[in-house]
Tab-separated table of C-alpha atoms in Angstrom:
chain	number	residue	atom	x	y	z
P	223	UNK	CA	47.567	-5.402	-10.435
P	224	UNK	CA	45.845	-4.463	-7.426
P	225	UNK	CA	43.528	-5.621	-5.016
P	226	UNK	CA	40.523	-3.811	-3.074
P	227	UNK	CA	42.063	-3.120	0.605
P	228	UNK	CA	40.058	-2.660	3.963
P	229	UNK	CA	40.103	0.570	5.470
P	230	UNK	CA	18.345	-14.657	9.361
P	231	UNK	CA	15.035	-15.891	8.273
P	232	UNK	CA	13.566	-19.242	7.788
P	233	UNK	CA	13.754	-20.825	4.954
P	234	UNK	CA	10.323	-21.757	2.718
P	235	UNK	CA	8.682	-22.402	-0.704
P	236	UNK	CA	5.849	-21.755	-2.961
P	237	UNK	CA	3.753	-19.052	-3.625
P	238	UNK	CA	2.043	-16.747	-0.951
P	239	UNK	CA	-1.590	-16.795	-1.870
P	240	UNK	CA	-1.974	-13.190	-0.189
P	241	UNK	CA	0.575	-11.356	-1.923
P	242	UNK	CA	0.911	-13.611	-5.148
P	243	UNK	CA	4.806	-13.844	-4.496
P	244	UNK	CA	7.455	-16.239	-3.963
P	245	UNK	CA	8.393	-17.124	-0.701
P	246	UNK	CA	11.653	-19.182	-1.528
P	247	UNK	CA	14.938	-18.002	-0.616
P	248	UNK	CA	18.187	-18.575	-1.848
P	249	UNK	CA	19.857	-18.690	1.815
P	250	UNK	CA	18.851	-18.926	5.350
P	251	UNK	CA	21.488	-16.092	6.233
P	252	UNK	CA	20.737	-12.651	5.340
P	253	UNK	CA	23.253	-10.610	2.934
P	254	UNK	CA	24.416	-8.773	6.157
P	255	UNK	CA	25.436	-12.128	7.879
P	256	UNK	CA	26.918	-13.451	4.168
P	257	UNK	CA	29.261	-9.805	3.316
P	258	UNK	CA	30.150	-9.822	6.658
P	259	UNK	CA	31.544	-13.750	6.507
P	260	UNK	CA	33.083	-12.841	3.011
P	261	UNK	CA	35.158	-9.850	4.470
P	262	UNK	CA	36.556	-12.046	7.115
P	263	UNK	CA	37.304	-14.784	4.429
P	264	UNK	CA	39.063	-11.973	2.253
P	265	UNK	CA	41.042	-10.614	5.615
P	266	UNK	CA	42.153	-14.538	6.103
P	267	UNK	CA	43.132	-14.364	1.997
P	268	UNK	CA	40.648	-17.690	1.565
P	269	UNK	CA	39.726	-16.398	-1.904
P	270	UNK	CA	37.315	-19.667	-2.652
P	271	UNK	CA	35.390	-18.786	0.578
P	272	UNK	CA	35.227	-14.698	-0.338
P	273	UNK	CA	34.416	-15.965	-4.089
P	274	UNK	CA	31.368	-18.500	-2.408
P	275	UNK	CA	30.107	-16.001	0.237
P	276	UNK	CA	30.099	-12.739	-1.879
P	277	UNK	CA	28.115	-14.476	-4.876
P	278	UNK	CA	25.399	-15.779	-2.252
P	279	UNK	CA	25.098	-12.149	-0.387
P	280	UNK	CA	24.951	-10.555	-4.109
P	281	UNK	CA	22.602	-13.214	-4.892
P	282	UNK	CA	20.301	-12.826	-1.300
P	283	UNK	CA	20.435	-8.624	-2.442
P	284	UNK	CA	18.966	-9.205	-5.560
P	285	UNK	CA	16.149	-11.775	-4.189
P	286	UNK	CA	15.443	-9.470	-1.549
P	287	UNK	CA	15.091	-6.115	-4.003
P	288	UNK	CA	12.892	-8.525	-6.267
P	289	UNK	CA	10.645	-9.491	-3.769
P	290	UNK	CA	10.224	-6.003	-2.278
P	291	UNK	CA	9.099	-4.375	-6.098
P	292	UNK	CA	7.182	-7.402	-6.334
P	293	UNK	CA	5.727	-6.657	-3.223
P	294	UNK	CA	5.008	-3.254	-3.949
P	295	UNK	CA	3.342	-3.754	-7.195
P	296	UNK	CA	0.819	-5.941	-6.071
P	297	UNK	CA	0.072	-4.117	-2.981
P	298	UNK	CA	-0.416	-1.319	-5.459
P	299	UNK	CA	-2.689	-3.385	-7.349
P	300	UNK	CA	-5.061	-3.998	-4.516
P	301	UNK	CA	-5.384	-0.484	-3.288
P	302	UNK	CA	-8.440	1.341	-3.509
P	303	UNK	CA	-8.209	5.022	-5.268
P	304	UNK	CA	-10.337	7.384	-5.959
P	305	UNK	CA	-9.595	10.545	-7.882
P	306	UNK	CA	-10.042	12.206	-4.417
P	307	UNK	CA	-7.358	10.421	-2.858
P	308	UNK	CA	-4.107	12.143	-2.577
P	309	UNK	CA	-1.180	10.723	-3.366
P	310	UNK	CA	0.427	10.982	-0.375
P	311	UNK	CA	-2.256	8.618	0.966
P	312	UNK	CA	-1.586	5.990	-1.574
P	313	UNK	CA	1.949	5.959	-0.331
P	314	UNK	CA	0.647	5.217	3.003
P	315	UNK	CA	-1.360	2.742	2.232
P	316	UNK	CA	0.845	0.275	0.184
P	317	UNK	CA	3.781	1.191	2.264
P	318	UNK	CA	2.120	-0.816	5.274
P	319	UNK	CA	0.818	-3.060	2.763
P	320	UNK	CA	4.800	-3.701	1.480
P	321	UNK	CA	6.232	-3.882	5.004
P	322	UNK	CA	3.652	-6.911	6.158
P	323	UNK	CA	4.184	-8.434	2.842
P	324	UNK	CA	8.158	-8.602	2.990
P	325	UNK	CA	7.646	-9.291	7.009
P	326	UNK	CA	6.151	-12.279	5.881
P	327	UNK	CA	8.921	-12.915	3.585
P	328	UNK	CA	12.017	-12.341	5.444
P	329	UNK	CA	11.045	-11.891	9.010
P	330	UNK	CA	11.630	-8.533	10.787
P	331	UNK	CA	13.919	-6.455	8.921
P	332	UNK	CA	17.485	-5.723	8.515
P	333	UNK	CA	19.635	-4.039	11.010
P	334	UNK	CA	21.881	-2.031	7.836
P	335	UNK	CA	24.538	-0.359	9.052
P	336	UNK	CA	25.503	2.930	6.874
P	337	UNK	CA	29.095	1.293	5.367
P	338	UNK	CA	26.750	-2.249	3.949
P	339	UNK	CA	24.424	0.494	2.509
P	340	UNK	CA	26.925	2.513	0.589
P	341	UNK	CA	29.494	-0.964	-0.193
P	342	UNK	CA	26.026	-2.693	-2.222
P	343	UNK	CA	25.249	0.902	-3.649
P	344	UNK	CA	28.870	1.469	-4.989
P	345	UNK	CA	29.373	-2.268	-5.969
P	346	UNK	CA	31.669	-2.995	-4.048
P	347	UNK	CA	31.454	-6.462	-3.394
P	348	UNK	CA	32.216	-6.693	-6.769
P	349	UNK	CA	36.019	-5.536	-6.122
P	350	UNK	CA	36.510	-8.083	-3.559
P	351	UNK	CA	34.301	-10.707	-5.924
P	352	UNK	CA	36.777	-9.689	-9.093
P	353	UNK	CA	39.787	-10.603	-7.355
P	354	UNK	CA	39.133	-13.315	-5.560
P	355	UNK	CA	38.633	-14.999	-8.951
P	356	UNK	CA	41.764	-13.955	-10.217
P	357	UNK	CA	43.226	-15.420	-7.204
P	358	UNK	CA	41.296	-19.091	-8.070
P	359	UNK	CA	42.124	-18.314	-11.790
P	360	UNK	CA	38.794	-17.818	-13.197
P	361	UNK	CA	39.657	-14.721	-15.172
P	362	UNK	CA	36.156	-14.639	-17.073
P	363	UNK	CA	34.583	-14.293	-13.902
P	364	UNK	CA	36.756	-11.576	-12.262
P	365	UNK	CA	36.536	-9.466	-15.877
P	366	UNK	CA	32.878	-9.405	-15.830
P	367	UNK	CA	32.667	-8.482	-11.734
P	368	UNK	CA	35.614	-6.026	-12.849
P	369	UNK	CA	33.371	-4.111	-15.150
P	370	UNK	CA	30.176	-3.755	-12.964
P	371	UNK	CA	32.458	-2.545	-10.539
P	372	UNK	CA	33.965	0.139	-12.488
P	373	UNK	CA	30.581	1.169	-14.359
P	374	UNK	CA	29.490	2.339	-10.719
P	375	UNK	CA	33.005	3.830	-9.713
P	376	UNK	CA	34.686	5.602	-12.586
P	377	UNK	CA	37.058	7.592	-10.864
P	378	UNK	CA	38.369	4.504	-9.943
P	379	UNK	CA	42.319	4.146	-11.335
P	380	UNK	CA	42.338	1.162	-9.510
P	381	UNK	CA	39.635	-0.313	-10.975
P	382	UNK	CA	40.210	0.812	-14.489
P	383	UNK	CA	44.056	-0.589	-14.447
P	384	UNK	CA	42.266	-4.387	-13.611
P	385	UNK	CA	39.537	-3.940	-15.982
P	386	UNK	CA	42.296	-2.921	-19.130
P	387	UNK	CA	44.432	-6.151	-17.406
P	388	UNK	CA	41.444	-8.410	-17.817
P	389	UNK	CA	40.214	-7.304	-20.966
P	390	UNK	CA	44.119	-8.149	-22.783
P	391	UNK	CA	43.748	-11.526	-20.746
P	392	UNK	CA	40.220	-12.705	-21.949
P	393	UNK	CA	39.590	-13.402	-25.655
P	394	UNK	CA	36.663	-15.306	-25.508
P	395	UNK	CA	33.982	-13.439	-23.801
P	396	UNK	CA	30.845	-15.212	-25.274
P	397	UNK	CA	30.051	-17.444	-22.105
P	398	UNK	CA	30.191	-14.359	-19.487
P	399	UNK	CA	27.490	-14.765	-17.346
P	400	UNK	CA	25.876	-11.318	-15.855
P	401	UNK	CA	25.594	-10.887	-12.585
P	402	UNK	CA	23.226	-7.463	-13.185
P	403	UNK	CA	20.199	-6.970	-15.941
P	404	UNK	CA	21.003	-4.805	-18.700
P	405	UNK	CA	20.571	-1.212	-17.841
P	406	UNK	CA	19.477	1.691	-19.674
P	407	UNK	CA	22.976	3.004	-19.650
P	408	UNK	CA	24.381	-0.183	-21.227
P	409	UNK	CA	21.900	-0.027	-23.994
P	410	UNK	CA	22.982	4.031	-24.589
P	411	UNK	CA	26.637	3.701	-24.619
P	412	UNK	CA	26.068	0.601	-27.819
P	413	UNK	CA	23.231	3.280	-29.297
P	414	UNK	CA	25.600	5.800	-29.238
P	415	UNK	CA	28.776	3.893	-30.944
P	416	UNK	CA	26.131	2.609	-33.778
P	417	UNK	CA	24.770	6.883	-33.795
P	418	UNK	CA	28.426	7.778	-34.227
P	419	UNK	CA	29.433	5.127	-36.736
P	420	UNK	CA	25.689	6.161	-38.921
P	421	UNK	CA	24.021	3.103	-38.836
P	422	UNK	CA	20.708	4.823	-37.563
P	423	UNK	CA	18.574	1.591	-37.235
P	424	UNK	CA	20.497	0.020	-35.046
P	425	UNK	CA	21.311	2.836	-33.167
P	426	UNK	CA	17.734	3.669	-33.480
P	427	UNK	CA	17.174	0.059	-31.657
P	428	UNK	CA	19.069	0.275	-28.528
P	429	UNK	CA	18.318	3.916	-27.974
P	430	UNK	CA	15.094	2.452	-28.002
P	431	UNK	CA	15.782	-0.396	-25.907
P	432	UNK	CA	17.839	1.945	-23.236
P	433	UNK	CA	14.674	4.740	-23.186
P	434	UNK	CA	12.427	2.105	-22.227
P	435	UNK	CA	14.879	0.230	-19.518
P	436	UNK	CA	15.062	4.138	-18.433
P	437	UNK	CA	11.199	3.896	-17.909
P	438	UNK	CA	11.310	1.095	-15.191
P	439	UNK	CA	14.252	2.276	-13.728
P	440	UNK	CA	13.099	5.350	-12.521
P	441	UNK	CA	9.340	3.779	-11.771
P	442	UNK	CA	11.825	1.402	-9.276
P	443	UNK	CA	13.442	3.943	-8.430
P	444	UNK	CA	10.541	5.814	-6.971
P	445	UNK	CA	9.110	2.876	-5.183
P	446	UNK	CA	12.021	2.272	-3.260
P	447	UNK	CA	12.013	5.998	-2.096
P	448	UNK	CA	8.959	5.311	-0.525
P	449	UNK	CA	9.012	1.860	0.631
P	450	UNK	CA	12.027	-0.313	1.432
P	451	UNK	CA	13.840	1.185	4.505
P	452	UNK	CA	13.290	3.786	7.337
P	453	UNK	CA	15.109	7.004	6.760
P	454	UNK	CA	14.289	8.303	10.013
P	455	UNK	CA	15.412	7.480	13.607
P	456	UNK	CA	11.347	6.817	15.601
P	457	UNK	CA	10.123	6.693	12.262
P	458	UNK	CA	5.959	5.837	12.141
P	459	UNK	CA	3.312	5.836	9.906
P	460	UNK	CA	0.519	8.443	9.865
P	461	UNK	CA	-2.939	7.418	11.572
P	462	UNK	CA	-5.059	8.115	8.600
P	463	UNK	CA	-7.918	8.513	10.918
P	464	UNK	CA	-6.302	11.471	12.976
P	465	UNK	CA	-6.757	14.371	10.858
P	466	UNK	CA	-5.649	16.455	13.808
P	467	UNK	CA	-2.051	15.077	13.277
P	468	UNK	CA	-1.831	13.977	10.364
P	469	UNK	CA	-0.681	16.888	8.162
P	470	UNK	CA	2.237	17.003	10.623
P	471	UNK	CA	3.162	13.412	10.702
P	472	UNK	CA	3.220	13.476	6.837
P	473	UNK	CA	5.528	16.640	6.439
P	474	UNK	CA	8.511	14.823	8.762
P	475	UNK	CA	7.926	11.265	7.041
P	476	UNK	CA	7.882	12.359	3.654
P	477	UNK	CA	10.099	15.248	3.034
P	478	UNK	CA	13.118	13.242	2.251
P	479	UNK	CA	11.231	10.357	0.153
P	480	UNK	CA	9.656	13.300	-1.736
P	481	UNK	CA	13.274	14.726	-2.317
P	482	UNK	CA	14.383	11.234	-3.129
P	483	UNK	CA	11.910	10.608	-5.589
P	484	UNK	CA	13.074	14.155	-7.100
P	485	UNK	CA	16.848	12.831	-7.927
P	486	UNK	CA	16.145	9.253	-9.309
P	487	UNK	CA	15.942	11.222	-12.965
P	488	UNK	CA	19.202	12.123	-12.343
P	489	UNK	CA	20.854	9.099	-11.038
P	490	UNK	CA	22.723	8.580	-14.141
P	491	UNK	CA	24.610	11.460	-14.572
P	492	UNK	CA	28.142	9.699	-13.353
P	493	UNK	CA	27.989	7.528	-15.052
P	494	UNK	CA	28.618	8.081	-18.989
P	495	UNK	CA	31.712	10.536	-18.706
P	496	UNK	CA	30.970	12.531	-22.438
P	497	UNK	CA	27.767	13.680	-22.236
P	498	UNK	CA	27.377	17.359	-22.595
P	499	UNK	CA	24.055	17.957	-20.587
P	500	UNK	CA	21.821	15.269	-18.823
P	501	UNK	CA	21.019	11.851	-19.502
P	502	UNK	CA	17.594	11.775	-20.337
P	503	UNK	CA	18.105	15.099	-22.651
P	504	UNK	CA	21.033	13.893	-23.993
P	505	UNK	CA	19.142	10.406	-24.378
P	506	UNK	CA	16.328	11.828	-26.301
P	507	UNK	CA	18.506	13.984	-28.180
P	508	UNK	CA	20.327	10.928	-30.300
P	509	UNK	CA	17.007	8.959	-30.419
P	510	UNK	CA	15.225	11.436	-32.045
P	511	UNK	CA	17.633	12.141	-34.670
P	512	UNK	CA	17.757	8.347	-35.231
P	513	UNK	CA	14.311	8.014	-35.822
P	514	UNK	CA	14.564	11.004	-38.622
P	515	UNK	CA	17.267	9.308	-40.089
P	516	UNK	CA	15.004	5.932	-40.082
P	517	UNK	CA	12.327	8.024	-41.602
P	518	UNK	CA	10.265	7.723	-38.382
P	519	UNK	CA	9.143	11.094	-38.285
P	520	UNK	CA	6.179	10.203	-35.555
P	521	UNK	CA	8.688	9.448	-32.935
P	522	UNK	CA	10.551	11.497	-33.947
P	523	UNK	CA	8.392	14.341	-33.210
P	524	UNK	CA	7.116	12.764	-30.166
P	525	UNK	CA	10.887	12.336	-29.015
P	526	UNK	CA	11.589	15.894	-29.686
P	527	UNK	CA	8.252	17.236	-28.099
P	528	UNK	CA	9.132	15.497	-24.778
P	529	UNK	CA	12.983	17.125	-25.224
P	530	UNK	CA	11.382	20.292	-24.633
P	531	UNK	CA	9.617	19.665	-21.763
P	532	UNK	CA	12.710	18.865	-20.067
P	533	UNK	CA	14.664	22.085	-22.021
P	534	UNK	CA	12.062	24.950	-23.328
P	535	UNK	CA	13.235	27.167	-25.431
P	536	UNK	CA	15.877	25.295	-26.670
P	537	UNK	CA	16.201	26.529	-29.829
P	538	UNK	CA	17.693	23.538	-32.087
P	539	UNK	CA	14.836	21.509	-31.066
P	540	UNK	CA	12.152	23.760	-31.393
P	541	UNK	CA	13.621	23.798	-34.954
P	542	UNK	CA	13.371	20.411	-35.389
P	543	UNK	CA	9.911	20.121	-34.076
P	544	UNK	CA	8.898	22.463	-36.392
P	545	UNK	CA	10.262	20.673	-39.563
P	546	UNK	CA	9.161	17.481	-38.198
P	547	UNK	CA	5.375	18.932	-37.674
P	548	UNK	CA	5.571	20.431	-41.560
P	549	UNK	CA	6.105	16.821	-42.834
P	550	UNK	CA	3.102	15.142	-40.842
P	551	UNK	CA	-0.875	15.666	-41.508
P	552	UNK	CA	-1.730	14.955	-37.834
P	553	UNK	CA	0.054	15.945	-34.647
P	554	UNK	CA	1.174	13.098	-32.905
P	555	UNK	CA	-0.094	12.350	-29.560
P	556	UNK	CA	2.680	12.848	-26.663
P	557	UNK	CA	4.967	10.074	-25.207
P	558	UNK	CA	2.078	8.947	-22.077
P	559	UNK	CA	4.339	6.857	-19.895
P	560	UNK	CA	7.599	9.199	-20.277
P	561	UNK	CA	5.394	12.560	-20.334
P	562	UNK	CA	3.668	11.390	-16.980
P	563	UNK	CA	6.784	10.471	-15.062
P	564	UNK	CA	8.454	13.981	-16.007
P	565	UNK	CA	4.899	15.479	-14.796
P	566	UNK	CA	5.468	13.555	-11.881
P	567	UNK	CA	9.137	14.836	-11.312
P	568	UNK	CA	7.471	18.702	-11.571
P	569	UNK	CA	4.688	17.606	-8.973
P	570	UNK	CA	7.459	16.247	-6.439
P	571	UNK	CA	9.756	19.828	-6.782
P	572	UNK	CA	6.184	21.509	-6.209
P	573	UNK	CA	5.794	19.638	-3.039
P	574	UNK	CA	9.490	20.004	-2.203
P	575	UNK	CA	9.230	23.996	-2.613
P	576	UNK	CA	6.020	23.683	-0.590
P	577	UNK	CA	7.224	21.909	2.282
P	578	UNK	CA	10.871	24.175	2.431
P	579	UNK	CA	10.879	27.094	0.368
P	580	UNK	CA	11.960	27.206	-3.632
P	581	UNK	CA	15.635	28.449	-2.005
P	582	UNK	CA	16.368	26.100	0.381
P	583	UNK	CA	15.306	23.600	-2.089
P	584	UNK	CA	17.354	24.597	-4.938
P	585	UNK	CA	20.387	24.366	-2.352
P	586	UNK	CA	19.582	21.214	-1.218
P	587	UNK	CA	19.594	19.435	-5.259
P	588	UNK	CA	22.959	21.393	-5.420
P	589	UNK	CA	24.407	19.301	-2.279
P	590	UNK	CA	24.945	15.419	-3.438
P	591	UNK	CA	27.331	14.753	-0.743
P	592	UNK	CA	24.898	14.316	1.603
P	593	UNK	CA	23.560	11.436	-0.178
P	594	UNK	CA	24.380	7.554	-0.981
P	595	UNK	CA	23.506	5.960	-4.395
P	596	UNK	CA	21.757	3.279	-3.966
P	597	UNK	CA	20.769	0.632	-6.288
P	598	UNK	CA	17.502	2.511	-7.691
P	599	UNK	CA	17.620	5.212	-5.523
P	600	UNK	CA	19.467	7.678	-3.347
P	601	UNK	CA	18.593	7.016	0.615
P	602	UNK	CA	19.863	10.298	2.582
P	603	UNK	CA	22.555	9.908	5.407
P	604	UNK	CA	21.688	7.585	8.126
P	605	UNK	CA	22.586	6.797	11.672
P	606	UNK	CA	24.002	3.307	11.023
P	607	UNK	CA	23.148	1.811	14.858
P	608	UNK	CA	19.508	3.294	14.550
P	609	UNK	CA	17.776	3.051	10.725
P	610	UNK	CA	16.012	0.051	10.115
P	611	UNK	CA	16.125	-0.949	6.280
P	612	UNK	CA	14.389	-3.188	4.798
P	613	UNK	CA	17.294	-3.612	2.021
């Protein structure tokens, strides 16, 4: 059995009547101050204080993500569009709008170091959090830290050998307690044991149930490539009213969220091990057979019809399509939400090639290790003294 080895704002209540949102926190320290106090409880092997600590920074991370979606949304609410608005200057707009919200929130933002960034995207607190409850004997606990640790880090023997050693342990699982929502992933891997044992309506349910988790996911994902933390070192907002500027301004502020927003289709990738091309292909793939199967044949077609957006030409599914089109009176209208976001994705790349060439792009997708998961998105390298995040 192995363990995982080393290599503040004021406190308030109620509702904000500006922003609509809740302005009660669970701790007066930040996450920063409450990992860092963990670590040197862990270091000192006081495995009831690293148990205490970790759960309130985990707990402070996921307050402080709420409040900044929550802060987005409604900020995106209250903005003024009109169809001759560019996007761009939407982003603008409620980014400012986000930043005064959380600064009323939380007070001025976190100083994030690069190693806290990448530990909370890679989970792992969670390693520290899993044994520490072994250590205090609480077995339930450490097997369900265990496993969110090891959905995020695969490759991990370590992590794997504790999660097999917990599972023999633990017979009674039914009061875990979840320390993370269900994810779209979760929902796929249980669709995909129902596909493969050919009980199509229930697969057909949490297919479902993971392509609309999938949905929000990447809509989070985007907003926190815009808003949430400064990528760049001197970074500042374009002066909407200097038109001289601000074409220039936007090119160096938005490149990398543009690029950022790009890869949150494909933050899933790592992590289901089996899949023989991309998730949200591979995702649509099983759901739409499910739905034939379930004699669905509207979303079925609908399913299939969005497929090939992602994969034209493919010729199995244009097959499919076909048949499914022969057996209906009407063509179905298209998936709107899903349909827009993958519009959305082909927009971004357009912008992408734009701003740096369709080569230098199609280099850049091909070169993840210059990036850091994070929890809905991927924030690019980062000079960990300089890069104010508001994560």
């Amino acid at each position: 059995f192995l363990s995982y080895e080393f290599t503040s704002t004021s406190q308030s209540s109620g509702i904000n009547a500006e922003y609509g949102v809740d302005l009660s926190l669970p701790s007066k320290e930040s996450y920063l101050d409450l990992y860092q106090e963990s670590l040197a409880h862990y270091r000192d092997k006081d495995y009831p204080k690293t148990q205490l600590y970790t759960e309130l920074a985990l707990a402070d991370k996921r307050y402080r993500d709420t409040m900044l979606l929550k802060c987005y949304k409604r900020c995106s609410d209250n903005t003024q569009k009109s169809s001759q608005q560019l996007f761009f200057l939407s982003l603008v707009t409620e980014e400012k709008c986000t930043r005064k919200c959380m600064k009323k929130l939380f007070g001025q933002p976190l100083q994030l170091p690069l190693w806290v960034i990448k530990d909370f995207g890679s989970r792992r607190p969670y390693s520290f959090l899993q044994y520490s409850y072994y250590q205090i004997g609480d077995l339930l606990s450490a097997y369900e830290a265990a496993l969110v640790n090891y959905k995020y880090n695969q490759d991990s023997e370590m992590m794997k050998g504790n999660v097999d050693f917990y599972g023999k342990k633990v017979t009674d699982r039914s009061s875990m307690i979840p320390h993370e929502p269900l994810q779209s992933v979760d929902e796929f891997k249980v669709g995909v044991t129902a596909y493969n044992n050919m009980d199509y309506t229930l697969a057909t349910q949490h297919l479902n149930s993971s392509l609309n988790l999938y949905i929000e996911e990447i809509k989070n994902c985007k907003i926190l490539c815009a808003v949430g933390y400064d990528e760049f070192e001197g970074k500042k907002l374009p002066d909407l009213n200097d038109t001289n500027t601000f074409q220039d301004q936007f090119v160096k502020l938005y490149h990398k969220v543009m690029e950022c927003r790009y890869r949150c289709i494909g933050r899933f990738e790592k992590k289901v091990d089996y899949l023989s091309e991309d998730f949200l292909p591979s995702l649509l793939n099983y759901l739409q057979f499910s739905a034939f199967q379930t004699n669905d044949l509207v979303f079925a077609y609908q399913l299939a019809a969005t497929y090939l957006t992602l994969n034209p030409g493919d010729q199995t599914m244009t097959k499919n399509l076909k048949f499914f089109t022969s057996r209906l009176e009407d063509t179905p209208g298209v998936l709107t939400t899903l349909c827009g976001l993958i519009e959305e994705n082909a927009l971004d790349m357009e912008v992408l090639s734009a701003i740096v060439g369709k080569k230098e792009m199609r280099k850049r997708l091909k070169d993840k290790q210059n990036y850091v998961l994070g929890d809905m998105g991927l924030v690019s390298e980062l000079n960990p003294d300089k890069n104010v995040l508001w994560r």
